[in-house]
Coordinates of N, CA and C in Angstrom, one line a residue:
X965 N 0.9 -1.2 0.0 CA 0.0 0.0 0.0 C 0.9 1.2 0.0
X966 N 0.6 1.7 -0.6 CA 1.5 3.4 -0.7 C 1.1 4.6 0.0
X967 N 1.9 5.5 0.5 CA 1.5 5.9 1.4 C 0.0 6.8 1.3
X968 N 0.2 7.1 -0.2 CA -1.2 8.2 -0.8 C -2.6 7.6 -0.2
X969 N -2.2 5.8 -0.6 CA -3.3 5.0 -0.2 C -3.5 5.4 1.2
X970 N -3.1 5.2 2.6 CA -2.5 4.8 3.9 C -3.7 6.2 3.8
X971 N -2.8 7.3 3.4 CA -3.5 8.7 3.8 C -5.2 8.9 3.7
X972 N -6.1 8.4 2.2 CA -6.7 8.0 1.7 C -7.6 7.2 2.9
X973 N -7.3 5.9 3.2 CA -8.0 4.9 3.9 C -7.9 6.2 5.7
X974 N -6.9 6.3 6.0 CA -6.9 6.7 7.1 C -8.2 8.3 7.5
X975 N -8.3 8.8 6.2 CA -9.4 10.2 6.5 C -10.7 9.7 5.8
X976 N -10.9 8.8 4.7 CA -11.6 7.7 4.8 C -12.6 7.4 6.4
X977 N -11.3 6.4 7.3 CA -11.9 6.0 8.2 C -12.1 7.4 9.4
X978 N -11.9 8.7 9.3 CA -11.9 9.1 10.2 C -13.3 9.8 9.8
X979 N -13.5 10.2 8.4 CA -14.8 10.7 8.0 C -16.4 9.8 8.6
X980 N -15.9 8.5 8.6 CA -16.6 7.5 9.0 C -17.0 7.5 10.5
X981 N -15.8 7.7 11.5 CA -15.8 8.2 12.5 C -16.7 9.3 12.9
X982 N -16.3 10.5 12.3 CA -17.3 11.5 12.5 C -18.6 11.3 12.2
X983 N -19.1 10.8 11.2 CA -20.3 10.5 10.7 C -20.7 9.6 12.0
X984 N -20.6 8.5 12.3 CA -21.1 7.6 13.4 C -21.3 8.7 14.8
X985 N -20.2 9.4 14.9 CA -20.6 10.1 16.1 C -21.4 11.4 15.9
X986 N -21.7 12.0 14.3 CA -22.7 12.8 14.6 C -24.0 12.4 14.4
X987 N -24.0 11.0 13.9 CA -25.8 10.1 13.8 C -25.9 9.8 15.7
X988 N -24.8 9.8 16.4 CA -25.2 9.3 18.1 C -25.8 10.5 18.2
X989 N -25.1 11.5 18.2 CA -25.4 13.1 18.9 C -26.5 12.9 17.9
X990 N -27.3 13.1 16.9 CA -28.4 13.2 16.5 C -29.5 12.5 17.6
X991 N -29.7 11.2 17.5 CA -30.3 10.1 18.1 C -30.2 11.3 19.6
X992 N -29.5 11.1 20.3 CA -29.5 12.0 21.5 C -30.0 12.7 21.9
X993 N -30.2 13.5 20.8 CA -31.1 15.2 20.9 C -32.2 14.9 21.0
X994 N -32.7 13.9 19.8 CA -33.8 13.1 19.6 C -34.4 12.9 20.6
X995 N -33.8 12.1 21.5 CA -34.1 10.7 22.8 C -34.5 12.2 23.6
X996 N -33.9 13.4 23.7 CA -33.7 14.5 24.8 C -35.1 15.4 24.6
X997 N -35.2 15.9 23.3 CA -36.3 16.3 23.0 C -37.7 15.7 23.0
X998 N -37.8 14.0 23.1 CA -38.8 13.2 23.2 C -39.0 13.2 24.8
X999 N -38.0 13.4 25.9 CA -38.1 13.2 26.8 C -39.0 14.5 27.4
X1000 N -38.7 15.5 27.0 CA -38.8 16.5 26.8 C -40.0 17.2 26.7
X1001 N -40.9 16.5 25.7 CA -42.1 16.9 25.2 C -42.6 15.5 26.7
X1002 N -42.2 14.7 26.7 CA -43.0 14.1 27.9 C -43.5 14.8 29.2
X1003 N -42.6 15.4 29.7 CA -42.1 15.8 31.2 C -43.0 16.9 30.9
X1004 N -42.8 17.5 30.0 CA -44.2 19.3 29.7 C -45.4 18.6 29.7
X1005 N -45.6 17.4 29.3 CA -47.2 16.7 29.2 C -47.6 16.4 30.6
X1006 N -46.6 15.8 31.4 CA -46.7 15.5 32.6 C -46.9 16.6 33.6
X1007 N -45.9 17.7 33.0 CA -46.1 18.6 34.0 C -47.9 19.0 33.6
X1008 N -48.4 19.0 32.6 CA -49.7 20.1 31.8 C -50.5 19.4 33.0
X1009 N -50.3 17.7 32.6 CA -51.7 16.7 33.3 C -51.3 17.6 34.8
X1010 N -50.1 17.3 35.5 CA -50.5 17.7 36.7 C -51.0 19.2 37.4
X1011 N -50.9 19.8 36.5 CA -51.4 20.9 36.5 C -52.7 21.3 36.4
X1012 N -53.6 20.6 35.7 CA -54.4 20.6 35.5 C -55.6 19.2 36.5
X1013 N -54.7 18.7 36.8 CA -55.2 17.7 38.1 C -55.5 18.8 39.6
X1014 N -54.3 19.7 39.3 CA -54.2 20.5 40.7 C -55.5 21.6 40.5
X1015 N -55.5 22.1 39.3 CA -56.6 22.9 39.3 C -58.2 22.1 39.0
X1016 N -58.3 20.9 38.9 CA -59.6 20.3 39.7 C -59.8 20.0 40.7
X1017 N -58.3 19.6 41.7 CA -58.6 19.9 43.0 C -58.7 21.0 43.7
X1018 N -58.1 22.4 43.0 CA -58.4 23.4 43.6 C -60.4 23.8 43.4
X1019 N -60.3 23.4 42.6 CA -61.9 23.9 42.2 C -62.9 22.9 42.6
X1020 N -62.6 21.4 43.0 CA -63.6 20.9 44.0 C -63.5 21.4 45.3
X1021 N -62.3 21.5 45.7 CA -62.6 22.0 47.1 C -63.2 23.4 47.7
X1022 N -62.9 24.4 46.7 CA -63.5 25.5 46.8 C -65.3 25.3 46.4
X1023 N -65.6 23.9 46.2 CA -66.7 23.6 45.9 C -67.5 23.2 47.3
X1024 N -67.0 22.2 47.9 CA -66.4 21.7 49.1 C -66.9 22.6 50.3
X1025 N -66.2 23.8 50.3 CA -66.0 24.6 51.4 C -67.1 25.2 50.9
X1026 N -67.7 26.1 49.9 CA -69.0 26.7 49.6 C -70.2 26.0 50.1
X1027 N -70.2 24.4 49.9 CA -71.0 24.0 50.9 C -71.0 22.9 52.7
X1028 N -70.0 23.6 52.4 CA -69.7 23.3 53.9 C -69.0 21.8 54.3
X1029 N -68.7 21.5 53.5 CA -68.4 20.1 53.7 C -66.9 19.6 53.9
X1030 N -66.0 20.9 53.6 CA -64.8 21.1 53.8 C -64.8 21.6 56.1

């Protein structure tokens, strides 16, 4: 193999390198952003759990049963 080759194969595999680790960091973001949009859903539901419990109890206490 001559060295042009050597050089060739060597930035070759390093291109290849980079590529593999910018499809991880993709995937990542991904995984991060999916997590992401979960935890805002979770937070919405509980937020919205808290304001039916605020609004039965204020229901509650209107008729005395608090």
């Amino acid at each position: 193999m001559t060295w042009q080759q050597e050089i060739d194969e060597a930035v070759y595999l390093e291109r290849e390198r980079a590529n593999a680790a910018e499809r991880r960091a993709d995937e990542a973001k991904r995984r991060a952003d999916e997590a992401k949009s979960r935890a805002d859903e979770a937070e919405r539901r509980a937020d919205e759990a808290e304001r039916r419990a605020d609004r039965y109890e204020k229901i509650l206490r209107e008729h005395g049963l608090l």
